[in-house]
Amino acid sequence: MPEGHSVHRLARQLDDVFAGEVLRVSSPQGRFTAGAALLDGRELLEATAHGKQLFARFAGEQILRVHLGLYGAFGFGGDQGFRGASSIGAPRRIGEKEAYDDGTPVAYDGPPEPVGHVRMRLVSEHGWADLRGPSVCEVLTVPEAEAVRGRLGPDPLGADTAAGEEEFLRRIGATGTVIAAALMNQALIAGVGNIYRAEALFRAGLDPWARGRDLPVPVVRRLWQDICALMADGVRDGRIITTRAPDRADPEAPVWPDHAYYTYQRQGQPCLICRTPIGLAELAARKLYWCPACQPRTGRSA
DNA sequence: CTAGCATGATCAC
DNA sequence: TGATCCTGCTAGC
């Protein structure tokens, strides 16, 4: 159940441990057998992310595209050098909750027998990665991969956040949908999910039902900039934390605060700012959390 | 133990 | 709008 920050961490991890390596690629589960055969024995050149989409470029113009969906996750394992190659702290799993190695040296005898439904297994000389439960795992040509990217909006974790801001402004200004729905539309902004959506709207004090095109330009700019900052923190921490330090129950515990969120899954509980009970609504088949007092309905909202 | 739900997105109707 | 994909966590027996 990853939002964009998890996929960016995953891309970094794959790049750290596999880039430049010739990989054995298989599908123990059997649902990716043909795709695995296209990649098997090729060098992984680079792994990148755009929003929630993961792209791994292999030699021979083969692009692996993975989307984790609701519950996809990668698991990693390998020898000491493999684990040390990770720049994000050698997690054993990336996708939903991440578990970290404690640094204890372990003997490495090659990958374990696949347990359960492993859609794809990548194996190098020094380590392995197992992919489970993705909504998409396929091999694309370069033009096909570019077409996928072309359908996505700007990524707050992309290299050029200034250009992304202008693009976000353009796309939000052109949509008639409410801002809470717009933030979940990957064609308008890529990588935001249900948590960042709810939390960014709260931090901006925005009515979730305000229409995108009705929002003042400076408000939309600040929203983009705040999402960029929040998601960059998420990549750094491996976890979504959106509460400002003074708003957490224990300011002395900045890394694992009691309250990581202002509104997400806090329906009925008091707002951390004004004590008003947090609201819950159904919007486009997803749950929307907001504070009715800090994010008052505006006249023109839908 | 089981049932229900979850940070997602597509497809059929 | 609802079903579906199909994993893992958690609340409740």
Tab-separated table of C-alpha atoms (C1' of nucleotides) in Angstrom:
chain	number	residue	atom	x	y	z
A	1	MET	CA	0.000	0.000	0.000
A	2	PRO	CA	2.710	2.353	-0.996
A	3	GLU	CA	2.512	5.958	-2.035
A	4	GLY	CA	5.137	7.577	-4.230
A	5	HIS	CA	7.793	7.861	-1.551
A	6	SER	CA	7.886	4.054	-1.118
A	7	VAL	CA	8.311	3.485	-4.830
A	8	HIS	CA	11.156	6.002	-4.983
A	9	ARG	CA	12.870	4.199	-2.108
A	10	LEU	CA	12.340	0.946	-3.939
A	11	ALA	CA	13.886	2.323	-7.129
A	12	ARG	CA	16.871	3.562	-5.148
A	13	GLN	CA	17.262	0.209	-3.438
A	14	LEU	CA	17.106	-1.764	-6.683
A	15	ASP	CA	19.573	0.631	-8.272
A	16	ASP	CA	21.945	0.368	-5.290
A	17	VAL	CA	22.092	-3.407	-5.189
A	18	PHE	CA	21.517	-4.475	-8.802
A	19	ALA	CA	22.583	-1.740	-11.236
A	20	GLY	CA	25.471	-3.008	-13.325
A	21	GLU	CA	24.738	-6.620	-12.429
A	22	VAL	CA	23.677	-9.420	-14.734
A	23	LEU	CA	20.550	-10.926	-13.204
A	24	ARG	CA	18.777	-14.218	-13.253
A	25	VAL	CA	15.080	-13.421	-13.531
A	26	SER	CA	12.345	-15.952	-12.861
A	27	SER	CA	8.717	-16.245	-11.854
A	28	PRO	CA	8.348	-18.940	-9.191
A	29	GLN	CA	4.613	-18.267	-9.120
A	30	GLY	CA	4.382	-18.696	-12.890
A	31	ARG	CA	2.426	-15.559	-13.717
A	32	PHE	CA	5.435	-13.691	-15.114
A	33	THR	CA	7.200	-16.540	-16.902
A	34	ALA	CA	7.244	-15.004	-20.379
A	35	GLY	CA	8.369	-11.594	-19.113
A	36	ALA	CA	11.050	-13.119	-16.919
A	37	ALA	CA	12.469	-14.950	-19.941
A	38	LEU	CA	12.887	-11.599	-21.732
A	39	LEU	CA	14.984	-10.236	-18.861
A	40	ASP	CA	16.856	-13.317	-17.708
A	41	GLY	CA	20.606	-13.071	-18.190
A	42	ARG	CA	20.556	-9.340	-18.944
A	43	GLU	CA	22.262	-6.525	-17.083
A	44	LEU	CA	20.079	-4.167	-15.058
A	45	LEU	CA	21.209	-0.708	-16.120
A	46	GLU	CA	19.088	1.600	-13.995
A	47	ALA	CA	15.990	1.675	-11.795
A	48	THR	CA	13.826	4.784	-11.567
A	49	ALA	CA	10.395	5.820	-10.342
A	50	HIS	CA	7.757	8.218	-11.574
A	51	GLY	CA	4.977	8.576	-9.042
A	52	LYS	CA	3.895	5.072	-8.108
A	53	GLN	CA	5.357	3.531	-11.258
A	54	LEU	CA	8.657	1.681	-11.071
A	55	PHE	CA	10.835	1.298	-14.165
A	56	ALA	CA	13.917	-0.901	-14.379
A	57	ARG	CA	15.901	-0.594	-17.586
A	58	PHE	CA	17.687	-3.747	-18.717
A	59	ALA	CA	20.256	-4.198	-21.459
A	60	GLY	CA	18.681	-4.815	-24.842
A	61	GLU	CA	16.049	-2.075	-24.523
A	62	GLN	CA	13.880	-4.098	-22.172
A	63	ILE	CA	11.970	-2.051	-19.600
A	64	LEU	CA	10.514	-3.735	-16.552
A	65	ARG	CA	7.470	-1.883	-15.278
A	66	VAL	CA	6.098	-2.642	-11.806
A	67	HIS	CA	3.135	-1.128	-10.000
A	68	LEU	CA	2.703	-2.349	-6.427
A	69	GLY	CA	-0.996	-1.574	-6.243
A	70	LEU	CA	-2.635	-2.000	-2.869
A	71	TYR	CA	-0.391	-4.657	-1.377
A	72	GLY	CA	2.570	-5.302	-3.582
A	73	ALA	CA	5.964	-5.499	-1.893
A	74	PHE	CA	9.584	-6.352	-2.586
A	75	GLY	CA	11.654	-8.449	-0.204
A	76	PHE	CA	15.455	-8.396	-0.269
A	77	GLY	CA	18.231	-10.594	1.010
A	78	GLY	CA	21.882	-11.273	0.398
A	79	ASP	CA	25.395	-11.328	1.741
A	80	GLN	CA	27.074	-8.610	3.769
A	81	GLY	CA	28.260	-6.702	0.725
A	82	PHE	CA	24.801	-6.786	-0.810
A	83	ARG	CA	23.216	-5.418	2.326
A	84	GLY	CA	25.933	-2.817	2.676
A	85	ALA	CA	25.276	-1.573	-0.846
A	86	SER	CA	21.919	-0.162	0.189
A	87	SER	CA	21.853	3.584	0.718
A	88	ILE	CA	18.522	3.480	2.516
A	89	GLY	CA	19.385	1.211	5.414
A	90	ALA	CA	19.043	-2.326	4.088
A	91	PRO	CA	15.343	-2.989	4.555
A	92	ARG	CA	14.224	-6.572	4.136
A	93	ARG	CA	11.004	-5.385	2.558
A	94	ILE	CA	9.843	-2.347	0.667
A	95	GLY	CA	6.262	-1.687	-0.269
A	96	GLU	CA	4.110	-1.368	2.766
A	97	LYS	CA	5.709	-1.471	6.177
A	98	GLU	CA	9.436	-1.765	5.999
A	99	ALA	CA	11.466	-4.030	8.252
A	100	TYR	CA	15.132	-3.311	8.787
A	101	ASP	CA	18.132	-5.538	9.208
A	102	ASP	CA	19.786	-5.186	12.583
A	103	GLY	CA	23.235	-5.508	11.043
A	104	THR	CA	23.884	-8.968	12.423
A	105	PRO	CA	26.077	-10.888	9.973
A	106	VAL	CA	24.261	-13.851	8.475
A	107	ALA	CA	25.565	-16.638	6.278
A	108	TYR	CA	24.373	-16.278	2.688
A	109	ASP	CA	23.765	-19.471	0.787
A	110	GLY	CA	21.837	-18.056	-2.133
A	111	PRO	CA	18.145	-17.201	-2.217
A	112	PRO	CA	15.741	-19.241	-0.097
A	113	GLU	CA	13.113	-21.528	-1.543
A	114	PRO	CA	10.278	-19.268	-2.737
A	115	VAL	CA	7.448	-19.207	-0.219
A	116	GLY	CA	3.946	-18.457	-1.441
A	117	HIS	CA	3.267	-16.449	-4.567
A	118	VAL	CA	6.491	-14.854	-5.721
A	119	ARG	CA	5.619	-13.131	-8.990
A	120	MET	CA	9.193	-12.242	-9.869
A	121	ARG	CA	12.565	-13.139	-8.430
A	122	LEU	CA	15.753	-11.244	-9.254
A	123	VAL	CA	19.025	-12.917	-8.348
A	124	SER	CA	22.556	-11.531	-8.605
A	125	GLU	CA	25.795	-13.055	-7.437
A	126	HIS	CA	25.422	-11.531	-3.983
A	127	GLY	CA	21.700	-11.172	-3.310
A	128	TRP	CA	18.125	-11.509	-4.391
A	129	ALA	CA	14.788	-9.685	-4.504
A	130	ASP	CA	11.296	-11.197	-4.463
A	131	LEU	CA	8.213	-9.351	-5.719
A	132	ARG	CA	4.798	-10.326	-4.370
A	133	GLY	CA	1.289	-9.117	-5.064
A	134	PRO	CA	1.909	-6.327	-7.594
A	135	SER	CA	-0.975	-5.076	-9.683
A	136	VAL	CA	1.380	-4.742	-12.651
A	137	CYS	CA	4.591	-6.566	-13.534
A	138	GLU	CA	5.413	-6.510	-17.228
A	139	VAL	CA	8.177	-5.974	-19.781
A	140	LEU	CA	7.791	-3.011	-22.127
A	141	THR	CA	9.616	-1.583	-25.098
A	142	VAL	CA	11.129	1.878	-24.701
A	143	PRO	CA	8.248	3.578	-26.581
A	144	GLU	CA	5.688	1.688	-24.487
A	145	ALA	CA	7.384	2.794	-21.286
A	146	GLU	CA	7.473	6.375	-22.523
A	147	ALA	CA	3.756	6.167	-23.251
A	148	VAL	CA	3.092	5.139	-19.648
A	149	ARG	CA	5.163	8.041	-18.367
A	150	GLY	CA	3.403	10.372	-20.749
A	151	ARG	CA	0.074	9.664	-19.100
A	152	LEU	CA	1.376	10.749	-15.696
A	153	GLY	CA	1.338	14.172	-14.145
A	154	PRO	CA	4.407	15.784	-12.569
A	155	ASP	CA	6.090	13.917	-9.726
A	156	PRO	CA	6.736	15.920	-6.522
A	157	LEU	CA	9.789	13.693	-6.092
A	158	GLY	CA	11.003	14.384	-9.605
A	159	ALA	CA	14.266	16.181	-10.350
A	160	ASP	CA	12.739	19.468	-11.517
A	161	THR	CA	10.222	20.536	-8.887
A	162	ALA	CA	10.016	24.048	-10.326
A	163	ALA	CA	8.882	22.755	-13.714
A	164	GLY	CA	6.602	20.314	-11.900
A	165	GLU	CA	4.987	23.189	-10.056
A	166	GLU	CA	4.115	24.979	-13.291
A	167	GLU	CA	2.704	21.774	-14.757
A	168	PHE	CA	0.696	21.068	-11.595
A	169	LEU	CA	-0.672	24.596	-11.687
A	170	ARG	CA	-1.686	24.160	-15.316
A	171	ARG	CA	-3.383	20.814	-14.768
A	172	ILE	CA	-5.187	21.731	-11.547
A	173	GLY	CA	-6.410	24.938	-13.122
A	174	ALA	CA	-7.904	22.988	-16.002
A	175	THR	CA	-9.861	20.460	-13.962
A	176	GLY	CA	-13.415	20.867	-12.793
A	177	THR	CA	-13.137	18.131	-10.182
A	178	VAL	CA	-12.796	18.820	-6.489
A	179	ILE	CA	-9.252	19.191	-5.194
A	180	ALA	CA	-9.479	16.039	-3.021
A	181	ALA	CA	-10.206	13.961	-6.122
A	182	ALA	CA	-7.661	15.824	-8.246
A	183	LEU	CA	-4.805	14.980	-5.864
A	184	MET	CA	-5.567	11.273	-6.299
A	185	ASN	CA	-5.588	11.542	-10.087
A	186	GLN	CA	-2.174	10.337	-11.255
A	187	ALA	CA	-2.571	12.236	-14.514
A	188	LEU	CA	-2.630	15.505	-12.559
A	189	ILE	CA	0.031	14.755	-9.941
A	190	ALA	CA	1.905	11.452	-9.753
A	191	GLY	CA	2.662	9.702	-6.482
A	192	VAL	CA	0.125	11.171	-4.075
A	193	GLY	CA	-2.089	8.585	-2.360
A	194	ASN	CA	-4.807	8.660	0.239
A	195	ILE	CA	-2.576	9.639	3.166
A	196	TYR	CA	-0.659	12.468	1.494
A	197	ARG	CA	-3.921	13.678	-0.024
A	198	ALA	CA	-5.692	14.012	3.304
A	199	GLU	CA	-2.680	15.389	5.144
A	200	ALA	CA	-1.660	17.962	2.541
A	201	LEU	CA	-5.199	19.329	2.368
A	202	PHE	CA	-5.294	19.628	6.145
A	203	ARG	CA	-1.940	21.387	6.342
A	204	ALA	CA	-3.129	23.838	3.711
A	205	GLY	CA	-6.417	24.396	5.538
A	206	LEU	CA	-8.220	23.600	2.312
A	207	ASP	CA	-11.833	22.573	1.788
A	208	PRO	CA	-11.514	19.099	0.179
A	209	TRP	CA	-14.565	19.862	-1.959
A	210	ALA	CA	-13.199	23.092	-3.395
A	211	ARG	CA	-12.822	22.838	-7.152
A	212	GLY	CA	-9.241	22.876	-8.393
A	213	ARG	CA	-9.826	25.655	-10.875
A	214	ASP	CA	-11.361	27.863	-8.182
A	215	LEU	CA	-8.280	27.812	-5.956
A	216	PRO	CA	-6.055	30.910	-6.014
A	217	VAL	CA	-2.768	30.333	-7.801
A	218	PRO	CA	-0.607	31.052	-4.714
A	219	VAL	CA	-2.619	28.451	-2.777
A	220	VAL	CA	-2.005	25.817	-5.446
A	221	ARG	CA	1.705	26.697	-5.519
A	222	ARG	CA	2.016	26.332	-1.752
A	223	LEU	CA	0.122	23.033	-1.905
A	224	TRP	CA	2.584	21.666	-4.460
A	225	GLN	CA	5.567	22.862	-2.465
A	226	ASP	CA	4.247	21.338	0.751
A	227	ILE	CA	3.595	17.987	-0.967
A	228	CYS	CA	7.166	18.068	-2.326
A	229	ALA	CA	8.532	18.625	1.179
A	230	LEU	CA	6.310	16.008	2.808
A	231	MET	CA	7.153	13.348	0.250
A	232	ALA	CA	10.881	14.098	0.381
A	233	ASP	CA	10.647	13.550	4.140
A	234	GLY	CA	8.842	10.280	3.425
A	235	VAL	CA	11.694	9.087	1.218
A	236	ARG	CA	14.214	10.023	3.894
A	237	ASP	CA	12.279	8.447	6.796
A	238	GLY	CA	10.777	5.451	5.027
A	239	ARG	CA	7.541	6.486	6.625
A	240	ILE	CA	4.890	9.157	6.222
A	241	ILE	CA	5.012	11.773	8.972
A	242	THR	CA	3.052	14.935	8.340
A	243	THR	CA	2.556	16.434	11.785
A	244	ARG	CA	4.700	19.412	12.709
A	245	ALA	CA	6.849	18.703	15.752
A	246	PRO	CA	4.898	20.982	18.129
A	247	ASP	CA	1.666	19.197	17.227
A	248	ARG	CA	2.922	15.761	18.211
A	249	ALA	CA	2.097	14.373	21.631
A	250	ASP	CA	5.759	13.988	22.482
A	251	PRO	CA	8.097	16.587	20.968
A	252	GLU	CA	11.022	14.622	22.390
A	253	ALA	CA	10.244	11.716	20.058
A	254	PRO	CA	10.659	13.294	16.620
A	255	VAL	CA	11.309	10.069	14.733
A	256	TRP	CA	8.466	7.902	15.981
A	257	PRO	CA	5.852	10.394	17.134
A	258	ASP	CA	2.617	9.367	18.741
A	259	HIS	CA	0.745	11.257	16.084
A	260	ALA	CA	2.183	10.885	12.612
A	261	TYR	CA	-1.010	12.165	10.926
A	262	TYR	CA	-3.443	15.023	11.464
A	263	THR	CA	-6.496	13.388	9.894
A	264	TYR	CA	-5.752	10.036	8.241
A	265	GLN	CA	-7.684	7.288	10.032
A	266	ARG	CA	-8.442	9.675	12.883
A	267	GLN	CA	-12.194	9.988	12.240
A	268	GLY	CA	-14.088	10.902	15.400
A	269	GLN	CA	-10.894	11.738	17.263
A	270	PRO	CA	-10.119	15.338	18.217
A	271	CYS	CA	-8.200	17.463	15.726
A	272	LEU	CA	-4.670	17.997	16.999
A	273	ILE	CA	-5.114	21.740	16.443
A	274	CYS	CA	-8.706	22.601	17.376
A	275	ARG	CA	-10.110	19.434	19.054
A	276	THR	CA	-13.029	19.245	16.603
A	277	PRO	CA	-13.774	15.576	15.742
A	278	ILE	CA	-12.128	14.563	12.465
A	279	GLY	CA	-14.639	13.771	9.726
A	280	LEU	CA	-14.850	10.818	7.354
A	281	ALA	CA	-16.479	10.825	3.946
A	282	GLU	CA	-16.544	8.518	0.948
A	283	LEU	CA	-15.186	10.146	-2.197
A	284	ALA	CA	-14.759	8.184	-5.441
A	285	ALA	CA	-14.661	4.880	-3.540
A	286	ARG	CA	-11.862	6.084	-1.254
A	287	LYS	CA	-12.056	7.335	2.296
A	288	LEU	CA	-11.491	11.025	2.819
A	289	TYR	CA	-10.510	12.372	6.227
A	290	TRP	CA	-10.664	16.063	7.111
A	291	CYS	CA	-11.202	18.522	9.930
A	292	PRO	CA	-14.541	20.320	9.456
A	293	ALA	CA	-13.281	23.318	11.450
A	294	CYS	CA	-9.726	23.737	10.125
A	295	GLN	CA	-10.902	23.015	6.566
A	296	PRO	CA	-14.276	24.770	6.406
A	297	ARG	CA	-16.498	24.369	3.387
A	298	THR	CA	-16.263	27.314	1.044
A	299	GLY	CA	-19.206	28.754	-0.805
A	300	ARG	CA	-18.364	27.406	-4.217
A	301	SER	CA	-17.367	23.904	-3.177
A	302	ALA	CA	-19.121	20.984	-4.830
B	1	DC	C1'	-8.448	-18.744	14.071
B	2	DT	C1'	-11.225	-15.796	10.765
B	3	DA	C1'	-13.227	-11.681	8.686
B	4	DG	C1'	-12.579	-7.372	7.240
B	5	DC	C1'	-9.950	-3.882	5.754
B	6	DA	C1'	-5.838	-1.212	3.554
B	7	DT	C1'	-1.144	3.970	1.478
B	8	DG	C1'	-4.355	1.483	-5.859
B	9	DA	C1'	-6.188	1.252	-10.238
B	10	DT	C1'	-8.733	-0.949	-13.989
B	11	DC	C1'	-12.544	-2.770	-16.130
B	12	DA	C1'	-17.516	-3.924	-17.068
B	13	DC	C1'	-21.929	-2.227	-16.771
C	1	DT	C1'	-20.766	2.328	-9.039
C	2	DG	C1'	-19.262	-2.273	-8.015
C	3	DA	C1'	-16.257	-6.265	-8.811
C	4	DT	C1'	-11.808	-7.617	-9.101
C	5	DC	C1'	-6.895	-8.265	-8.527
C	6	DC	C1'	-4.946	-11.305	-4.332
C	7	DT	C1'	-1.193	-9.895	0.391
C	8	DG	C1'	-0.723	-8.890	5.107
C	9	DC	C1'	-2.132	-6.671	9.235
C	10	DT	C1'	-5.338	-6.317	12.875
C	11	DA	C1'	-9.545	-6.519	15.576
C	12	DG	C1'	-12.477	-9.612	17.446
C	13	DC	C1'	-13.985	-14.387	18.699
